[in-house]
Amino acid sequence: MEKVMSDVLKLDTNAMQWEEEYNEGAKKNLYKKGLFKDPETGTSVTITKYPAGFINPTHTHNCAHGMYVLKGILHTSEGD
């Protein structure tokens, strides 16, 4: 099976500015760096920085999603 990549996206995330975004459910600001967004599917990839002690309130998504925790522990309504 041959894997072919037609486009390569290269970003310097250290040079990117954090974008502040208010989270209505948590009543707190989150900080994001948008890496990719597909306007056709709505698929997006972001780096998100949650403030210390942040607990993500119960919510739903209209599609699958995944998260990688790079530092700390992600607290959600379903557990850590």
PDB file of N, CA and C in Angstrom:
ATOM      1  N   MET A   1       0.841  -1.176   0.000  1.00  0.00           N
ATOM      2  CA  MET A   1       0.000   0.000   0.000  1.00  0.00           C
ATOM      3  C   MET A   1       0.887   1.241   0.000  1.00  0.00           C
ATOM      4  N   GLU A   2       0.683   2.088  -0.960  1.00  0.00           N
ATOM      5  CA  GLU A   2       1.503   3.284  -1.100  1.00  0.00           C
ATOM      6  C   GLU A   2       0.756   4.499  -0.557  1.00  0.00           C
ATOM      7  N   LYS A   3       1.424   5.232   0.307  1.00  0.00           N
ATOM      8  CA  LYS A   3       0.821   6.435   0.876  1.00  0.00           C
ATOM      9  C   LYS A   3       1.410   7.648   0.166  1.00  0.00           C
ATOM     10  N   VAL A   4       0.545   8.473  -0.394  1.00  0.00           N
ATOM     11  CA  VAL A   4       0.982   9.651  -1.131  1.00  0.00           C
ATOM     12  C   VAL A   4       0.424  10.887  -0.450  1.00  0.00           C
ATOM     13  N   MET A   5       1.295  11.820  -0.155  1.00  0.00           N
ATOM     14  CA  MET A   5       0.853  13.091   0.421  1.00  0.00           C
ATOM     15  C   MET A   5       0.945  14.147  -0.663  1.00  0.00           C
ATOM     16  N   SER A   6      -0.185  14.747  -0.985  1.00  0.00           N
ATOM     17  CA  SER A   6      -0.188  15.755  -2.039  1.00  0.00           C
ATOM     18  C   SER A   6       0.221  17.131  -1.521  1.00  0.00           C
ATOM     19  N   ASP A   7      -0.072  17.407  -0.254  1.00  0.00           N
ATOM     20  CA  ASP A   7       0.266  18.697   0.334  1.00  0.00           C
ATOM     21  C   ASP A   7       0.940  18.479   1.680  1.00  0.00           C
ATOM     22  N   VAL A   8       1.940  19.284   1.948  1.00  0.00           N
ATOM     23  CA  VAL A   8       2.615  19.237   3.242  1.00  0.00           C
ATOM     24  C   VAL A   8       2.445  20.607   3.885  1.00  0.00           C
ATOM     25  N   LEU A   9       2.023  20.602   5.134  1.00  0.00           N
ATOM     26  CA  LEU A   9       1.825  21.833   5.880  1.00  0.00           C
ATOM     27  C   LEU A   9       2.914  21.919   6.938  1.00  0.00           C
ATOM     28  N   LYS A  10       3.692  22.992   6.907  1.00  0.00           N
ATOM     29  CA  LYS A  10       4.768  23.179   7.870  1.00  0.00           C
ATOM     30  C   LYS A  10       4.523  24.493   8.605  1.00  0.00           C
ATOM     31  N   LEU A  11       4.425  24.417   9.936  1.00  0.00           N
ATOM     32  CA  LEU A  11       4.163  25.589  10.754  1.00  0.00           C
ATOM     33  C   LEU A  11       5.181  25.703  11.874  1.00  0.00           C
ATOM     34  N   ASP A  12       5.581  26.915  12.188  1.00  0.00           N
ATOM     35  CA  ASP A  12       6.435  27.171  13.345  1.00  0.00           C
ATOM     36  C   ASP A  12       5.516  27.571  14.490  1.00  0.00           C
ATOM     37  N   THR A  13       5.067  26.583  15.271  1.00  0.00           N
ATOM     38  CA  THR A  13       4.096  26.865  16.328  1.00  0.00           C
ATOM     39  C   THR A  13       4.663  27.741  17.439  1.00  0.00           C
ATOM     40  N   ASN A  14       5.980  27.731  17.600  1.00  0.00           N
ATOM     41  CA  ASN A  14       6.591  28.597  18.619  1.00  0.00           C
ATOM     42  C   ASN A  14       6.468  30.068  18.236  1.00  0.00           C
ATOM     43  N   ALA A  15       6.411  30.360  16.949  1.00  0.00           N
ATOM     44  CA  ALA A  15       6.305  31.744  16.485  1.00  0.00           C
ATOM     45  C   ALA A  15       4.852  32.221  16.415  1.00  0.00           C
ATOM     46  N   MET A  16       3.905  31.299  16.493  1.00  0.00           N
ATOM     47  CA  MET A  16       2.485  31.657  16.402  1.00  0.00           C
ATOM     48  C   MET A  16       2.004  32.280  17.711  1.00  0.00           C
ATOM     49  N   GLN A  17       1.118  33.258  17.601  1.00  0.00           N
ATOM     50  CA  GLN A  17       0.531  33.899  18.765  1.00  0.00           C
ATOM     51  C   GLN A  17      -0.632  33.064  19.290  1.00  0.00           C
ATOM     52  N   TRP A  18      -0.826  33.062  20.604  1.00  0.00           N
ATOM     53  CA  TRP A  18      -1.987  32.408  21.193  1.00  0.00           C
ATOM     54  C   TRP A  18      -3.205  33.278  20.943  1.00  0.00           C
ATOM     55  N   GLU A  19      -4.316  32.658  20.527  1.00  0.00           N
ATOM     56  CA  GLU A  19      -5.578  33.359  20.345  1.00  0.00           C
ATOM     57  C   GLU A  19      -6.458  33.073  21.558  1.00  0.00           C
ATOM     58  N   GLU A  20      -6.937  34.145  22.197  1.00  0.00           N
ATOM     59  CA  GLU A  20      -7.786  34.000  23.371  1.00  0.00           C
ATOM     60  C   GLU A  20      -9.221  33.717  22.919  1.00  0.00           C
ATOM     61  N   GLU A  21      -9.849  32.710  23.535  1.00  0.00           N
ATOM     62  CA  GLU A  21     -11.223  32.351  23.173  1.00  0.00           C
ATOM     63  C   GLU A  21     -12.015  32.075  24.444  1.00  0.00           C
ATOM     64  N   TYR A  22     -13.114  32.768  24.613  1.00  0.00           N
ATOM     65  CA  TYR A  22     -13.947  32.592  25.803  1.00  0.00           C
ATOM     66  C   TYR A  22     -14.753  31.308  25.668  1.00  0.00           C
ATOM     67  N   ASN A  23     -14.733  30.473  26.704  1.00  0.00           N
ATOM     68  CA  ASN A  23     -15.510  29.238  26.741  1.00  0.00           C
ATOM     69  C   ASN A  23     -16.733  29.489  27.604  1.00  0.00           C
ATOM     70  N   GLU A  24     -17.884  29.574  26.966  1.00  0.00           N
ATOM     71  CA  GLU A  24     -19.123  29.912  27.665  1.00  0.00           C
ATOM     72  C   GLU A  24     -19.468  28.896  28.747  1.00  0.00           C
ATOM     73  N   GLY A  25     -19.294  27.601  28.460  1.00  0.00           N
ATOM     74  CA  GLY A  25     -19.628  26.564  29.426  1.00  0.00           C
ATOM     75  C   GLY A  25     -18.799  26.638  30.694  1.00  0.00           C
ATOM     76  N   ALA A  26     -17.523  26.946  30.545  1.00  0.00           N
ATOM     77  CA  ALA A  26     -16.622  27.002  31.702  1.00  0.00           C
ATOM     78  C   ALA A  26     -16.511  28.407  32.288  1.00  0.00           C
ATOM     79  N   LYS A  27     -16.995  29.389  31.543  1.00  0.00           N
ATOM     80  CA  LYS A  27     -16.893  30.796  31.967  1.00  0.00           C
ATOM     81  C   LYS A  27     -15.438  31.216  32.172  1.00  0.00           C
ATOM     82  N   LYS A  28     -14.570  30.697  31.285  1.00  0.00           N
ATOM     83  CA  LYS A  28     -13.147  31.031  31.355  1.00  0.00           C
ATOM     84  C   LYS A  28     -12.595  31.176  29.950  1.00  0.00           C
ATOM     85  N   ASN A  29     -11.436  31.827  29.851  1.00  0.00           N
ATOM     86  CA  ASN A  29     -10.750  31.939  28.570  1.00  0.00           C
ATOM     87  C   ASN A  29      -9.854  30.729  28.345  1.00  0.00           C
ATOM     88  N   LEU A  30      -9.842  30.250  27.108  1.00  0.00           N
ATOM     89  CA  LEU A  30      -8.892  29.238  26.654  1.00  0.00           C
ATOM     90  C   LEU A  30      -7.981  29.913  25.653  1.00  0.00           C
ATOM     91  N   TYR A  31      -6.871  29.292  25.366  1.00  0.00           N
ATOM     92  CA  TYR A  31      -5.910  29.871  24.438  1.00  0.00           C
ATOM     93  C   TYR A  31      -5.606  28.834  23.364  1.00  0.00           C
ATOM     94  N   LYS A  32      -5.702  29.265  22.096  1.00  0.00           N
ATOM     95  CA  LYS A  32      -5.571  28.322  20.987  1.00  0.00           C
ATOM     96  C   LYS A  32      -4.632  28.834  19.908  1.00  0.00           C
ATOM     97  N   LYS A  33      -4.032  27.873  19.226  1.00  0.00           N
ATOM     98  CA  LYS A  33      -3.274  28.134  18.009  1.00  0.00           C
ATOM     99  C   LYS A  33      -3.890  27.240  16.939  1.00  0.00           C
ATOM    100  N   GLY A  34      -4.511  27.857  15.939  1.00  0.00           N
ATOM    101  CA  GLY A  34      -5.139  27.097  14.870  1.00  0.00           C
ATOM    102  C   GLY A  34      -4.101  26.579  13.895  1.00  0.00           C
ATOM    103  N   LEU A  35      -4.061  25.268  13.720  1.00  0.00           N
ATOM    104  CA  LEU A  35      -3.069  24.659  12.839  1.00  0.00           C
ATOM    105  C   LEU A  35      -3.641  24.292  11.477  1.00  0.00           C
ATOM    106  N   PHE A  36      -4.902  23.872  11.445  1.00  0.00           N
ATOM    107  CA  PHE A  36      -5.508  23.416  10.199  1.00  0.00           C
ATOM    108  C   PHE A  36      -7.019  23.501  10.310  1.00  0.00           C
ATOM    109  N   LYS A  37      -7.670  23.910   9.217  1.00  0.00           N
ATOM    110  CA  LYS A  37      -9.137  23.915   9.162  1.00  0.00           C
ATOM    111  C   LYS A  37      -9.560  23.590   7.746  1.00  0.00           C
ATOM    112  N   ASP A  38     -10.398  22.569   7.599  1.00  0.00           N
ATOM    113  CA  ASP A  38     -10.929  22.179   6.296  1.00  0.00           C
ATOM    114  C   ASP A  38     -12.330  22.761   6.175  1.00  0.00           C
ATOM    115  N   PRO A  39     -12.524  23.748   5.295  1.00  0.00           N
ATOM    116  CA  PRO A  39     -13.840  24.379   5.186  1.00  0.00           C
ATOM    117  C   PRO A  39     -14.929  23.444   4.668  1.00  0.00           C
ATOM    118  N   GLU A  40     -14.547  22.408   3.954  1.00  0.00           N
ATOM    119  CA  GLU A  40     -15.549  21.470   3.426  1.00  0.00           C
ATOM    120  C   GLU A  40     -16.123  20.567   4.508  1.00  0.00           C
ATOM    121  N   THR A  41     -15.271  20.061   5.400  1.00  0.00           N
ATOM    122  CA  THR A  41     -15.721  19.094   6.403  1.00  0.00           C
ATOM    123  C   THR A  41     -15.863  19.692   7.795  1.00  0.00           C
ATOM    124  N   GLY A  42     -15.233  20.843   8.021  1.00  0.00           N
ATOM    125  CA  GLY A  42     -15.233  21.434   9.352  1.00  0.00           C
ATOM    126  C   GLY A  42     -14.156  20.858  10.254  1.00  0.00           C
ATOM    127  N   THR A  43     -13.392  19.904   9.728  1.00  0.00           N
ATOM    128  CA  THR A  43     -12.299  19.313  10.499  1.00  0.00           C
ATOM    129  C   THR A  43     -11.281  20.389  10.851  1.00  0.00           C
ATOM    130  N   SER A  44     -10.826  20.384  12.108  1.00  0.00           N
ATOM    131  CA  SER A  44      -9.812  21.349  12.499  1.00  0.00           C
ATOM    132  C   SER A  44      -8.827  20.693  13.455  1.00  0.00           C
ATOM    133  N   VAL A  45      -7.635  21.257  13.495  1.00  0.00           N
ATOM    134  CA  VAL A  45      -6.588  20.816  14.416  1.00  0.00           C
ATOM    135  C   VAL A  45      -6.075  22.073  15.114  1.00  0.00           C
ATOM    136  N   THR A  46      -6.070  22.034  16.442  1.00  0.00           N
ATOM    137  CA  THR A  46      -5.586  23.178  17.217  1.00  0.00           C
ATOM    138  C   THR A  46      -4.689  22.711  18.351  1.00  0.00           C
ATOM    139  N   ILE A  47      -3.848  23.612  18.795  1.00  0.00           N
ATOM    140  CA  ILE A  47      -3.156  23.446  20.067  1.00  0.00           C
ATOM    141  C   ILE A  47      -3.956  24.293  21.044  1.00  0.00           C
ATOM    142  N   THR A  48      -4.405  23.692  22.133  1.00  0.00           N
ATOM    143  CA  THR A  48      -5.230  24.406  23.101  1.00  0.00           C
ATOM    144  C   THR A  48      -4.562  24.389  24.465  1.00  0.00           C
ATOM    145  N   LYS A  49      -4.484  25.563  25.075  1.00  0.00           N
ATOM    146  CA  LYS A  49      -3.929  25.680  26.425  1.00  0.00           C
ATOM    147  C   LYS A  49      -5.081  25.988  27.369  1.00  0.00           C
ATOM    148  N   TYR A  50      -5.301  25.066  28.315  1.00  0.00           N
ATOM    149  CA  TYR A  50      -6.338  25.249  29.328  1.00  0.00           C
ATOM    150  C   TYR A  50      -5.697  25.845  30.573  1.00  0.00           C
ATOM    151  N   PRO A  51      -6.393  26.762  31.257  1.00  0.00           N
ATOM    152  CA  PRO A  51      -5.832  27.300  32.498  1.00  0.00           C
ATOM    153  C   PRO A  51      -5.780  26.222  33.586  1.00  0.00           C
ATOM    154  N   ALA A  52      -4.847  26.359  34.518  1.00  0.00           N
ATOM    155  CA  ALA A  52      -4.720  25.400  35.617  1.00  0.00           C
ATOM    156  C   ALA A  52      -6.044  25.268  36.345  1.00  0.00           C
ATOM    157  N   GLY A  53      -6.430  24.044  36.645  1.00  0.00           N
ATOM    158  CA  GLY A  53      -7.665  23.780  37.358  1.00  0.00           C
ATOM    159  C   GLY A  53      -8.905  23.742  36.484  1.00  0.00           C
ATOM    160  N   PHE A  54      -8.756  23.975  35.193  1.00  0.00           N
ATOM    161  CA  PHE A  54      -9.890  23.978  34.268  1.00  0.00           C
ATOM    162  C   PHE A  54     -10.532  22.597  34.210  1.00  0.00           C
ATOM    163  N   ILE A  55     -11.857  22.557  34.307  1.00  0.00           N
ATOM    164  CA  ILE A  55     -12.608  21.314  34.112  1.00  0.00           C
ATOM    165  C   ILE A  55     -13.544  21.538  32.939  1.00  0.00           C
ATOM    166  N   ASN A  56     -13.376  20.735  31.915  1.00  0.00           N
ATOM    167  CA  ASN A  56     -14.193  20.881  30.720  1.00  0.00           C
ATOM    168  C   ASN A  56     -15.624  20.453  31.025  1.00  0.00           C
ATOM    169  N   PRO A  57     -16.605  21.357  30.882  1.00  0.00           N
ATOM    170  CA  PRO A  57     -17.987  20.993  31.185  1.00  0.00           C
ATOM    171  C   PRO A  57     -18.540  19.983  30.170  1.00  0.00           C
ATOM    172  N   THR A  58     -19.588  19.279  30.556  1.00  0.00           N
ATOM    173  CA  THR A  58     -20.230  18.322  29.667  1.00  0.00           C
ATOM    174  C   THR A  58     -20.682  19.023  28.390  1.00  0.00           C
ATOM    175  N   HIS A  59     -20.349  18.435  27.263  1.00  0.00           N
ATOM    176  CA  HIS A  59     -20.736  18.985  25.968  1.00  0.00           C
ATOM    177  C   HIS A  59     -20.693  17.869  24.930  1.00  0.00           C
ATOM    178  N   THR A  60     -21.160  18.146  23.746  1.00  0.00           N
ATOM    179  CA  THR A  60     -21.145  17.150  22.668  1.00  0.00           C
ATOM    180  C   THR A  60     -20.445  17.706  21.442  1.00  0.00           C
ATOM    181  N   HIS A  61     -20.075  16.815  20.559  1.00  0.00           N
ATOM    182  CA  HIS A  61     -19.487  17.164  19.264  1.00  0.00           C
ATOM    183  C   HIS A  61     -20.290  16.459  18.188  1.00  0.00           C
ATOM    184  N   ASN A  62     -20.357  17.065  17.016  1.00  0.00           N
ATOM    185  CA  ASN A  62     -21.076  16.436  15.913  1.00  0.00           C
ATOM    186  C   ASN A  62     -20.180  15.510  15.094  1.00  0.00           C
ATOM    187  N   CYS A  63     -18.996  15.252  15.619  1.00  0.00           N
ATOM    188  CA  CYS A  63     -18.053  14.371  14.935  1.00  0.00           C
ATOM    189  C   CYS A  63     -17.083  13.798  15.973  1.00  0.00           C
ATOM    190  N   ALA A  64     -16.294  12.839  15.541  1.00  0.00           N
ATOM    191  CA  ALA A  64     -15.275  12.279  16.430  1.00  0.00           C
ATOM    192  C   ALA A  64     -14.197  13.328  16.698  1.00  0.00           C
ATOM    193  N   HIS A  65     -13.518  13.185  17.830  1.00  0.00           N
ATOM    194  CA  HIS A  65     -12.386  14.072  18.102  1.00  0.00           C
ATOM    195  C   HIS A  65     -11.387  13.345  18.989  1.00  0.00           C
ATOM    196  N   GLY A  66     -10.187  13.855  19.024  1.00  0.00           N
ATOM    197  CA  GLY A  66      -9.141  13.270  19.844  1.00  0.00           C
ATOM    198  C   GLY A  66      -8.318  14.368  20.481  1.00  0.00           C
ATOM    199  N   MET A  67      -7.632  14.009  21.563  1.00  0.00           N
ATOM    200  CA  MET A  67      -6.785  14.976  22.252  1.00  0.00           C
ATOM    201  C   MET A  67      -5.503  14.289  22.702  1.00  0.00           C
ATOM    202  N   TYR A  68      -4.416  15.008  22.612  1.00  0.00           N
ATOM    203  CA  TYR A  68      -3.141  14.586  23.177  1.00  0.00           C
ATOM    204  C   TYR A  68      -2.798  15.583  24.276  1.00  0.00           C
ATOM    205  N   VAL A  69      -2.544  15.109  25.472  1.00  0.00           N
ATOM    206  CA  VAL A  69      -2.161  15.995  26.570  1.00  0.00           C
ATOM    207  C   VAL A  69      -0.639  16.030  26.603  1.00  0.00           C
ATOM    208  N   LEU A  70      -0.088  17.221  26.388  1.00  0.00           N
ATOM    209  CA  LEU A  70       1.363  17.364  26.333  1.00  0.00           C
ATOM    210  C   LEU A  70       1.973  17.675  27.698  1.00  0.00           C
ATOM    211  N   LYS A  71       1.170  18.276  28.574  1.00  0.00           N
ATOM    212  CA  LYS A  71       1.672  18.623  29.898  1.00  0.00           C
ATOM    213  C   LYS A  71       0.487  18.725  30.835  1.00  0.00           C
ATOM    214  N   GLY A  72       0.586  18.148  32.021  1.00  0.00           N
ATOM    215  CA  GLY A  72      -0.478  18.230  33.006  1.00  0.00           C
ATOM    216  C   GLY A  72      -1.488  17.112  32.852  1.00  0.00           C
ATOM    217  N   ILE A  73      -2.673  17.318  33.405  1.00  0.00           N
ATOM    218  CA  ILE A  73      -3.756  16.331  33.376  1.00  0.00           C
ATOM    219  C   ILE A  73      -5.008  17.028  32.866  1.00  0.00           C
ATOM    220  N   LEU A  74      -5.691  16.404  31.928  1.00  0.00           N
ATOM    221  CA  LEU A  74      -6.942  16.951  31.407  1.00  0.00           C
ATOM    222  C   LEU A  74      -8.091  16.477  32.304  1.00  0.00           C
ATOM    223  N   HIS A  75      -8.804  17.430  32.910  1.00  0.00           N
ATOM    224  CA  HIS A  75      -9.945  17.124  33.758  1.00  0.00           C
ATOM    225  C   HIS A  75     -11.226  17.332  32.928  1.00  0.00           C
ATOM    226  N   THR A  76     -12.077  16.325  32.860  1.00  0.00           N
ATOM    227  CA  THR A  76     -13.342  16.454  32.148  1.00  0.00           C
ATOM    228  C   THR A  76     -14.478  16.000  33.066  1.00  0.00           C
ATOM    229  N   SER A  77     -15.689  16.184  32.602  1.00  0.00           N
ATOM    230  CA  SER A  77     -16.848  15.733  33.366  1.00  0.00           C
ATOM    231  C   SER A  77     -16.888  14.196  33.455  1.00  0.00           C
ATOM    232  N   GLU A  78     -16.132  13.512  32.605  1.00  0.00           N
ATOM    233  CA  GLU A  78     -16.071  12.057  32.600  1.00  0.00           C
ATOM    234  C   GLU A  78     -14.907  11.494  33.432  1.00  0.00           C
ATOM    235  N   GLY A  79     -14.037  12.374  33.901  1.00  0.00           N
ATOM    236  CA  GLY A  79     -12.885  11.936  34.687  1.00  0.00           C
ATOM    237  C   GLY A  79     -11.590  12.498  34.147  1.00  0.00           C
ATOM    238  N   ASP A  80     -10.492  12.055  34.702  1.00  0.00           N
ATOM    239  CA  ASP A  80      -9.156  12.534  34.301  1.00  0.00           C
ATOM    240  C   ASP A  80      -8.537  11.615  33.262  1.00  0.00           C
TER     241      ASP A  80
END
